Coordinates of C-alpha atoms in Angstrom, one line a residue:
M1 CA 13.0 -52.9 80.1
H2 CA 15.9 -54.2 82.2
R3 CA 16.4 -57.2 80.1
G4 CA 16.6 -55.2 76.8
R5 CA 19.2 -52.9 78.3
A6 CA 21.3 -56.0 79.3
M7 CA 21.2 -57.4 75.7
V8 CA 22.5 -54.1 74.2
T9 CA 25.3 -54.1 76.7
S10 CA 26.3 -57.6 75.8
W11 CA 26.4 -56.8 72.0
V12 CA 28.6 -53.8 72.6
A13 CA 31.0 -56.0 74.7
L14 CA 31.1 -58.6 72.0
L15 CA 32.0 -56.0 69.3
V16 CA 34.7 -54.5 71.5
A17 CA 36.1 -58.0 72.1
T18 CA 36.1 -58.8 68.4
A19 CA 37.8 -55.6 67.4
G20 CA 40.6 -56.3 69.8
C21 CA 41.1 -59.8 68.6
G22 CA 44.3 -60.3 66.6
G23 CA 43.3 -63.1 64.3
G24 CA 41.1 -63.9 61.5
G25 CA 39.1 -60.8 60.6
P26 CA 39.9 -58.0 58.1
S27 CA 41.5 -54.8 59.3
L28 CA 40.7 -51.3 58.1
T29 CA 43.9 -49.3 56.8
T30 CA 44.4 -45.9 54.9
S31 CA 46.8 -45.6 51.8
P32 CA 49.3 -42.7 51.7
P33 CA 48.3 -39.8 49.3
P34 CA 50.0 -39.8 45.8
P35 CA 53.0 -37.5 45.3
P36 CA 52.2 -34.1 43.9
P37 CA 52.9 -33.6 40.2
P38 CA 56.3 -32.1 39.3
P39 CA 56.4 -28.3 38.9
P40 CA 56.1 -27.0 35.3
P41 CA 59.4 -26.1 33.6
P42 CA 60.3 -22.4 33.8
A43 CA 59.0 -20.3 31.0
P44 CA 61.7 -19.6 28.3
S45 CA 63.5 -16.3 28.7
L46 CA 64.2 -13.9 26.0
Q47 CA 67.8 -14.0 24.9
S48 CA 67.9 -11.4 22.2
I49 CA 66.0 -9.3 19.6
D50 CA 67.4 -9.5 16.1
L51 CA 66.5 -6.7 13.6
S52 CA 66.8 -7.2 9.9
P53 CA 68.0 -6.0 7.5
T54 CA 71.1 -4.9 9.5
A55 CA 72.1 -2.2 7.1
V56 CA 70.3 -0.5 4.2
Q57 CA 70.9 2.4 1.8
L58 CA 67.9 4.5 0.8
T59 CA 67.2 7.7 -1.1
S60 CA 65.1 10.4 0.5
G61 CA 61.4 9.3 0.6
A62 CA 62.1 5.7 0.0
S63 CA 60.8 3.0 2.3
Q64 CA 62.1 -0.2 3.9
Q65 CA 60.3 -2.9 5.9
F66 CA 62.1 -3.9 9.0
V67 CA 61.4 -7.2 10.8
S68 CA 62.2 -8.1 14.4
T69 CA 62.8 -11.7 15.6
A70 CA 62.8 -12.8 19.3
R71 CA 65.3 -15.5 20.2
W72 CA 64.4 -17.6 23.3
S73 CA 66.4 -19.7 25.8
D74 CA 64.7 -22.9 24.6
G75 CA 66.0 -22.4 21.1
N76 CA 62.7 -21.2 19.6
S77 CA 62.2 -18.0 17.6
T78 CA 59.1 -15.9 17.4
A79 CA 58.1 -12.6 15.9
G80 CA 59.3 -9.8 18.2
D81 CA 56.8 -7.9 20.3
V82 CA 58.7 -4.6 20.1
Y83 CA 58.6 -0.9 19.9
Y84 CA 60.3 0.6 16.8
Y85 CA 62.3 3.9 16.9
A86 CA 64.2 5.8 14.3
T87 CA 66.8 8.6 14.7
G88 CA 65.8 10.1 11.4
G89 CA 62.9 9.5 9.1
T90 CA 59.8 7.8 10.4
I91 CA 58.8 4.2 11.3
T92 CA 55.4 2.6 11.9
A93 CA 54.5 0.3 14.8
L94 CA 54.8 -2.6 12.2
G95 CA 58.3 -1.6 11.2
L96 CA 57.8 0.2 7.9
Y97 CA 60.5 2.9 7.7
V98 CA 60.4 5.9 5.4
A99 CA 63.6 7.9 4.8
G100 CA 63.5 11.6 5.6
P101 CA 64.5 14.5 3.4
S102 CA 68.0 15.0 4.9
P103 CA 70.9 12.8 3.6
G104 CA 72.9 11.2 6.4
A105 CA 73.5 8.1 8.6
Y106 CA 70.7 7.1 10.9
S107 CA 69.6 4.2 13.1
V108 CA 66.4 2.0 13.4
I109 CA 66.0 0.4 16.8
A110 CA 63.6 -2.4 17.8
A111 CA 63.2 -2.8 21.6
D112 CA 61.3 -5.6 23.3
K113 CA 58.2 -4.2 25.1
T114 CA 58.8 -6.2 28.3
T115 CA 62.5 -6.5 28.8
G116 CA 63.8 -3.6 26.8
K117 CA 66.3 -5.9 24.9
A118 CA 67.0 -4.2 21.6
D119 CA 68.8 -4.4 18.3
T120 CA 69.9 -1.6 15.9
S121 CA 70.2 -1.4 12.1
S122 CA 72.0 1.3 10.2
V123 CA 70.3 3.4 7.5
T124 CA 72.2 5.6 5.0
V125 CA 69.9 8.1 3.4
G126 CA 71.1 9.8 0.2
A127 CA 69.5 12.3 -2.1
P128 CA 67.3 10.9 -4.9
S129 CA 69.2 9.4 -7.9
G130 CA 70.5 12.0 -10.2
S131 CA 70.7 14.7 -7.4
Y132 CA 74.1 15.1 -5.9
T133 CA 77.0 17.6 -5.3
P134 CA 80.5 16.3 -5.9
E135 CA 83.2 16.6 -3.3
Y136 CA 85.8 16.8 -6.0
A137 CA 85.5 17.2 -9.7
D138 CA 87.2 18.5 -12.8
D139 CA 86.2 19.3 -16.4
F140 CA 89.3 19.8 -18.6
A141 CA 87.4 22.2 -20.8
A142 CA 87.8 24.8 -18.1
Y143 CA 91.6 25.1 -18.6
A144 CA 92.8 27.8 -21.1
D145 CA 96.0 25.9 -21.9
D146 CA 98.5 23.3 -20.8
G147 CA 100.1 25.8 -18.4
A148 CA 96.9 26.3 -16.5
L149 CA 96.4 22.5 -16.3
R150 CA 99.9 22.0 -15.0
A151 CA 99.4 24.6 -12.3
A152 CA 96.2 22.9 -11.2
Y153 CA 97.8 19.5 -11.0
T154 CA 100.9 20.4 -9.0
S155 CA 99.1 21.8 -5.9
G156 CA 96.0 21.4 -3.8
G157 CA 96.4 17.6 -3.4
R158 CA 96.4 16.9 -7.1
R159 CA 99.3 15.7 -9.2
I160 CA 100.1 14.1 -12.6
W161 CA 103.2 11.9 -12.2
N162 CA 105.0 8.7 -13.0
F163 CA 107.7 6.6 -11.4
G164 CA 110.4 7.9 -13.9
G165 CA 109.6 11.5 -13.4
I166 CA 106.9 13.4 -15.2
D167 CA 107.5 14.6 -18.8
W168 CA 105.0 17.4 -19.2
S169 CA 105.3 17.3 -23.0
K170 CA 103.5 13.9 -22.7
V171 CA 100.5 15.6 -20.9
N172 CA 98.3 17.8 -23.1
L173 CA 94.9 19.3 -23.5
V174 CA 93.3 18.3 -26.8
A175 CA 90.1 19.5 -28.5
D176 CA 87.2 17.0 -28.2
P177 CA 83.8 17.2 -30.0
V178 CA 82.0 15.6 -27.0
F179 CA 83.5 17.4 -24.0
G180 CA 85.1 20.4 -25.6
K181 CA 88.6 19.6 -24.3
A182 CA 90.1 16.5 -22.8
L183 CA 93.3 15.5 -21.1
R184 CA 95.6 13.3 -23.3
T185 CA 98.4 11.4 -21.6
T186 CA 101.0 9.5 -23.7
Q187 CA 102.0 6.0 -22.8
Q188 CA 105.6 6.0 -24.1
K189 CA 107.1 3.2 -26.2
Q190 CA 109.3 0.8 -24.4
T191 CA 112.0 -1.2 -26.2
P192 CA 113.3 -3.6 -25.3
F193 CA 110.1 -4.8 -23.7
F194 CA 109.6 -4.7 -19.9
D195 CA 107.3 -6.7 -17.8
L196 CA 106.2 -6.6 -14.2
T197 CA 108.9 -8.9 -13.0
N198 CA 111.5 -6.3 -14.0
A199 CA 109.5 -3.3 -13.1
P200 CA 107.3 -4.0 -10.1
N201 CA 105.9 -0.5 -10.0
G202 CA 105.0 -0.5 -13.7
L203 CA 107.1 0.7 -16.6
P204 CA 109.3 3.6 -15.4
G205 CA 108.5 6.8 -17.3
A206 CA 105.9 5.1 -19.6
V207 CA 102.6 5.9 -17.9
Q208 CA 101.3 9.3 -16.7
R209 CA 99.1 9.0 -13.6
T210 CA 96.5 11.5 -12.4
E211 CA 96.1 11.4 -8.6
V212 CA 93.6 13.3 -6.5
N213 CA 93.9 13.2 -2.7
F214 CA 90.7 13.6 -0.6
T215 CA 92.0 16.7 1.2
K216 CA 88.7 17.3 3.1
G217 CA 89.2 14.0 4.9
P218 CA 88.9 10.2 4.3
L219 CA 85.6 8.9 2.9
S220 CA 83.9 5.8 4.3
G221 CA 81.8 5.7 1.1
V222 CA 82.6 7.0 -2.3
W223 CA 81.4 7.1 -5.9
V224 CA 83.9 7.9 -8.7
R225 CA 82.8 8.5 -12.3
F226 CA 85.1 9.3 -15.2
Y227 CA 85.1 9.2 -19.0
V228 CA 88.0 7.6 -20.9
R229 CA 89.0 6.6 -24.4
F230 CA 92.0 4.9 -25.9
D231 CA 93.8 5.8 -29.1
A232 CA 97.1 5.5 -31.0
P233 CA 98.9 7.8 -33.4
A234 CA 98.1 7.6 -37.1
G235 CA 99.9 4.7 -38.7
H236 CA 100.0 2.7 -35.5
P237 CA 100.1 -0.9 -36.8
Y238 CA 97.8 -2.5 -34.2
G239 CA 95.9 0.1 -32.2
W240 CA 96.0 0.6 -28.5
R241 CA 96.8 -2.5 -26.5
T242 CA 97.8 -3.4 -23.0
K243 CA 100.7 -5.4 -24.4
S244 CA 102.3 -5.5 -27.8
P245 CA 101.5 -8.6 -29.8
N246 CA 105.2 -8.8 -30.5
D247 CA 106.1 -9.0 -26.8
P248 CA 107.5 -12.6 -26.2
S249 CA 106.7 -12.6 -22.5
P250 CA 104.4 -15.5 -21.5
F251 CA 102.6 -13.2 -19.0
G252 CA 99.4 -11.3 -20.1
G253 CA 99.4 -7.6 -20.3
A254 CA 97.5 -5.5 -17.8
Y255 CA 96.7 -1.8 -17.4
K256 CA 95.1 -0.3 -14.3
V257 CA 92.7 2.2 -15.5
F258 CA 91.6 3.3 -12.1
F259 CA 92.7 3.0 -8.4
L260 CA 90.9 3.8 -5.2
H261 CA 93.5 4.1 -2.4
W262 CA 92.9 3.3 1.3
S263 CA 93.8 5.3 4.3
A264 CA 96.7 4.1 6.5
P265 CA 97.4 1.6 7.9
Y266 CA 95.7 -0.3 5.1
S267 CA 97.2 -1.0 1.7
E268 CA 96.2 -2.3 -1.7
R269 CA 93.3 -0.8 -3.5
G270 CA 90.0 -0.9 -5.4
A271 CA 90.6 -0.9 -9.1
I272 CA 89.2 -1.2 -12.6
V273 CA 91.8 -3.1 -14.7
F274 CA 92.3 -4.2 -18.3
S275 CA 93.6 -7.7 -17.7
N276 CA 95.4 -9.8 -20.2
T277 CA 94.3 -7.5 -23.1
S278 CA 90.9 -9.3 -23.4
R279 CA 89.1 -8.7 -20.1
L280 CA 88.0 -5.8 -18.0
D281 CA 88.0 -6.5 -14.2
A282 CA 86.7 -4.8 -11.1
Q283 CA 89.0 -5.4 -8.1
F284 CA 88.7 -5.0 -4.4
Y285 CA 91.8 -5.7 -2.2
V286 CA 92.4 -4.7 1.4
T287 CA 95.5 -5.6 3.4
G288 CA 97.7 -4.0 5.9
L289 CA 96.2 -4.2 9.4
A290 CA 97.1 -7.2 11.7
K291 CA 93.5 -7.9 12.9
V292 CA 92.0 -7.6 9.4
T293 CA 92.1 -10.4 6.9
E294 CA 92.1 -9.6 3.2
G295 CA 88.7 -8.2 2.2
S296 CA 88.3 -10.3 -0.9
V297 CA 84.8 -10.5 -2.5
P298 CA 83.4 -14.0 -1.8
G299 CA 83.4 -16.2 -4.8
S300 CA 85.3 -13.8 -7.1
G301 CA 88.9 -14.1 -6.0
S302 CA 88.9 -10.4 -5.3
S303 CA 88.4 -9.8 -9.1
Q304 CA 85.3 -9.9 -11.2
G305 CA 85.2 -9.8 -15.0
L306 CA 83.0 -7.1 -16.4
T307 CA 83.6 -8.2 -20.0
K308 CA 85.5 -11.2 -21.5
G309 CA 86.6 -11.9 -25.0
D310 CA 85.7 -8.4 -26.1
G311 CA 88.4 -5.7 -25.8
T312 CA 86.2 -3.2 -27.6
E313 CA 87.0 -0.5 -25.1
W314 CA 90.6 -0.1 -26.2
R315 CA 90.2 -0.6 -29.9
D316 CA 87.2 1.4 -31.2
G317 CA 88.3 5.0 -30.1
Q318 CA 85.0 5.7 -28.5
W319 CA 84.3 7.3 -25.1
Y320 CA 83.5 5.0 -22.2
E321 CA 81.9 5.9 -18.9
M322 CA 83.3 4.1 -15.9
I323 CA 82.1 4.2 -12.3
Y324 CA 83.6 2.7 -9.2
H325 CA 81.8 2.5 -5.8
Y326 CA 82.9 1.7 -2.3
K327 CA 80.9 1.8 0.9
R328 CA 81.6 0.8 4.5
L329 CA 78.3 -0.8 5.7
G330 CA 79.1 -1.5 9.3
N331 CA 81.8 -2.5 11.7
N332 CA 83.0 -5.4 9.7
I333 CA 81.4 -5.3 6.2
A334 CA 81.9 -3.3 3.1
Q335 CA 80.7 -3.3 -0.5
A336 CA 82.3 -2.4 -3.8
G337 CA 81.1 -2.3 -7.4
A338 CA 82.0 -1.1 -10.9
W339 CA 79.9 -0.1 -13.9
V340 CA 81.1 0.4 -17.5
R341 CA 79.2 1.4 -20.6
R342 CA 80.1 2.8 -24.0
Y343 CA 79.2 6.4 -24.0
T344 CA 79.5 7.4 -27.7
T345 CA 78.9 5.7 -31.1
N346 CA 80.8 7.1 -34.1
G347 CA 81.8 10.0 -31.9
Q348 CA 78.2 10.9 -31.0
V349 CA 76.8 10.6 -27.4
N350 CA 74.7 7.4 -27.4
P351 CA 75.0 5.7 -24.0
G352 CA 74.6 2.0 -24.0
P353 CA 73.6 -0.4 -21.2
Y354 CA 75.8 -0.8 -18.2
R355 CA 77.9 -3.9 -17.6
W356 CA 78.3 -4.1 -13.9
W357 CA 79.3 -6.1 -10.9
M358 CA 78.8 -5.5 -7.1
G359 CA 79.9 -7.6 -4.1
Q360 CA 80.5 -7.4 -0.4
A361 CA 83.5 -8.3 1.8
Q362 CA 83.5 -9.5 5.4
F363 CA 86.3 -8.1 7.6
V364 CA 87.6 -9.2 11.0
G365 CA 87.9 -5.5 12.0
Q366 CA 86.8 -2.2 10.7
P367 CA 86.8 -1.8 6.9
P368 CA 89.0 1.0 5.5
T369 CA 88.2 4.5 4.4
A370 CA 89.3 5.9 1.1
S371 CA 92.0 8.6 0.9
A372 CA 92.6 9.2 -2.8
M373 CA 91.8 8.1 -6.3
E374 CA 94.0 7.7 -9.3
L375 CA 93.2 7.8 -13.1
G376 CA 95.7 5.6 -14.8
G377 CA 97.8 3.2 -12.7
N378 CA 100.7 1.0 -13.6
K379 CA 101.0 -0.8 -17.0
N380 CA 102.8 -4.1 -16.7
H381 CA 104.1 -4.5 -20.3
G382 CA 105.4 -2.3 -23.0
N383 CA 104.7 -1.4 -26.6
E384 CA 107.1 -0.5 -29.3
F385 CA 104.9 2.5 -30.3
D386 CA 103.5 5.5 -28.3
Q387 CA 99.8 5.1 -27.3
Y388 CA 97.3 7.6 -25.8
V389 CA 94.9 7.5 -22.9
I390 CA 92.4 10.4 -23.1
W391 CA 90.5 11.5 -20.0
G392 CA 87.2 13.4 -19.9
P393 CA 85.4 14.9 -16.9
W394 CA 85.6 13.1 -13.5
Q395 CA 83.7 13.4 -10.3
V396 CA 84.1 12.1 -6.7
V397 CA 80.8 11.9 -4.6
D398 CA 80.5 11.1 -0.9
A399 CA 78.4 8.0 -0.7
D400 CA 77.3 8.8 2.8
K401 CA 75.5 11.8 1.5
F402 CA 74.3 10.4 -1.9
A403 CA 73.3 6.8 -2.0
N404 CA 73.2 6.4 -5.8
P405 CA 74.1 9.7 -7.5
F406 CA 74.5 8.4 -11.0
G407 CA 71.3 6.3 -11.0
V408 CA 73.1 3.0 -11.8
P409 CA 71.4 -0.5 -11.3
M410 CA 72.4 -2.0 -7.9
N411 CA 70.3 -5.1 -7.6

């Protein structure tokens, strides 16, 4: 027993001695742990909610689908997880809006469910097509005689005038089989011929203009509809024209059938124009405020031909229906349009299809409001014979109340 205990002691001593020896044998070491993985990138943050469309016009009861888009800090976009709200009408959780019964201006709002970030679109609700109440209107059949007409158009924000001073003998009520009575204005002969370079405001004394100021206040949206025909006295050698064929001027003739004037400090106008005797144009110009660039319609040079190479309107003696529309859609965008159609055939009411144009203009600042309209503007060239422009009923409708009062095509 003693011998066995001595042998165990010797082996333990040997192991201790070997472990302490510096040479030869392998040593036991431990490697450092690997570095931890990098932290995950921060989750992208919501930058904005975009709601489309940004602006829409609807009639009562009509619907519009709105769509929200979430924009994230990593540049990605996803469908917005939003609550929808509407200040008028109703909207579903999926963004389907239905216009209410009351015309007016409303808002649709999409708000992110987590952050509350939101975007807003504007909705203009008008009465159903064909249902409207004009702000201003006239039917010349209502006047007993020329004296009653003159009294109505020398007060209350209305006037018939020209740059040379009005000659009331050139402004007359005439019987008409379609409207009962109509207003006939005489475009007086001009010899020798004038042109716009000599008469920048149009031919002095030659053109009678009918102006209606919006005395209830400026309109941010407007519809104007009027009826007009063009004629010449019996024996006239070439019929109504914007410029005599005998005028040697190299410049084409133009007659501004209609003007829509802007409120100060803006200038220029919307217009329907007979241009160069062979084209009918819709125009939309806005200038006059330092922070606003000209509101020309993209791609149209501020002017859009409604008909080219025709000229029927001013040669066939028939009634034509003309409509001009302007609407401010937001803080820096507006739209304008014009519609024209022949209203009679052989003196009988037989409306044809509309020829029309519609466009939008982008502004640096707030688009203008409209302050007045004018039937018959300046005429840039003369004729050696008197000519007639004959006006039927006209109406001015607030486009903020009635989105499409005359039921015209808009898309």
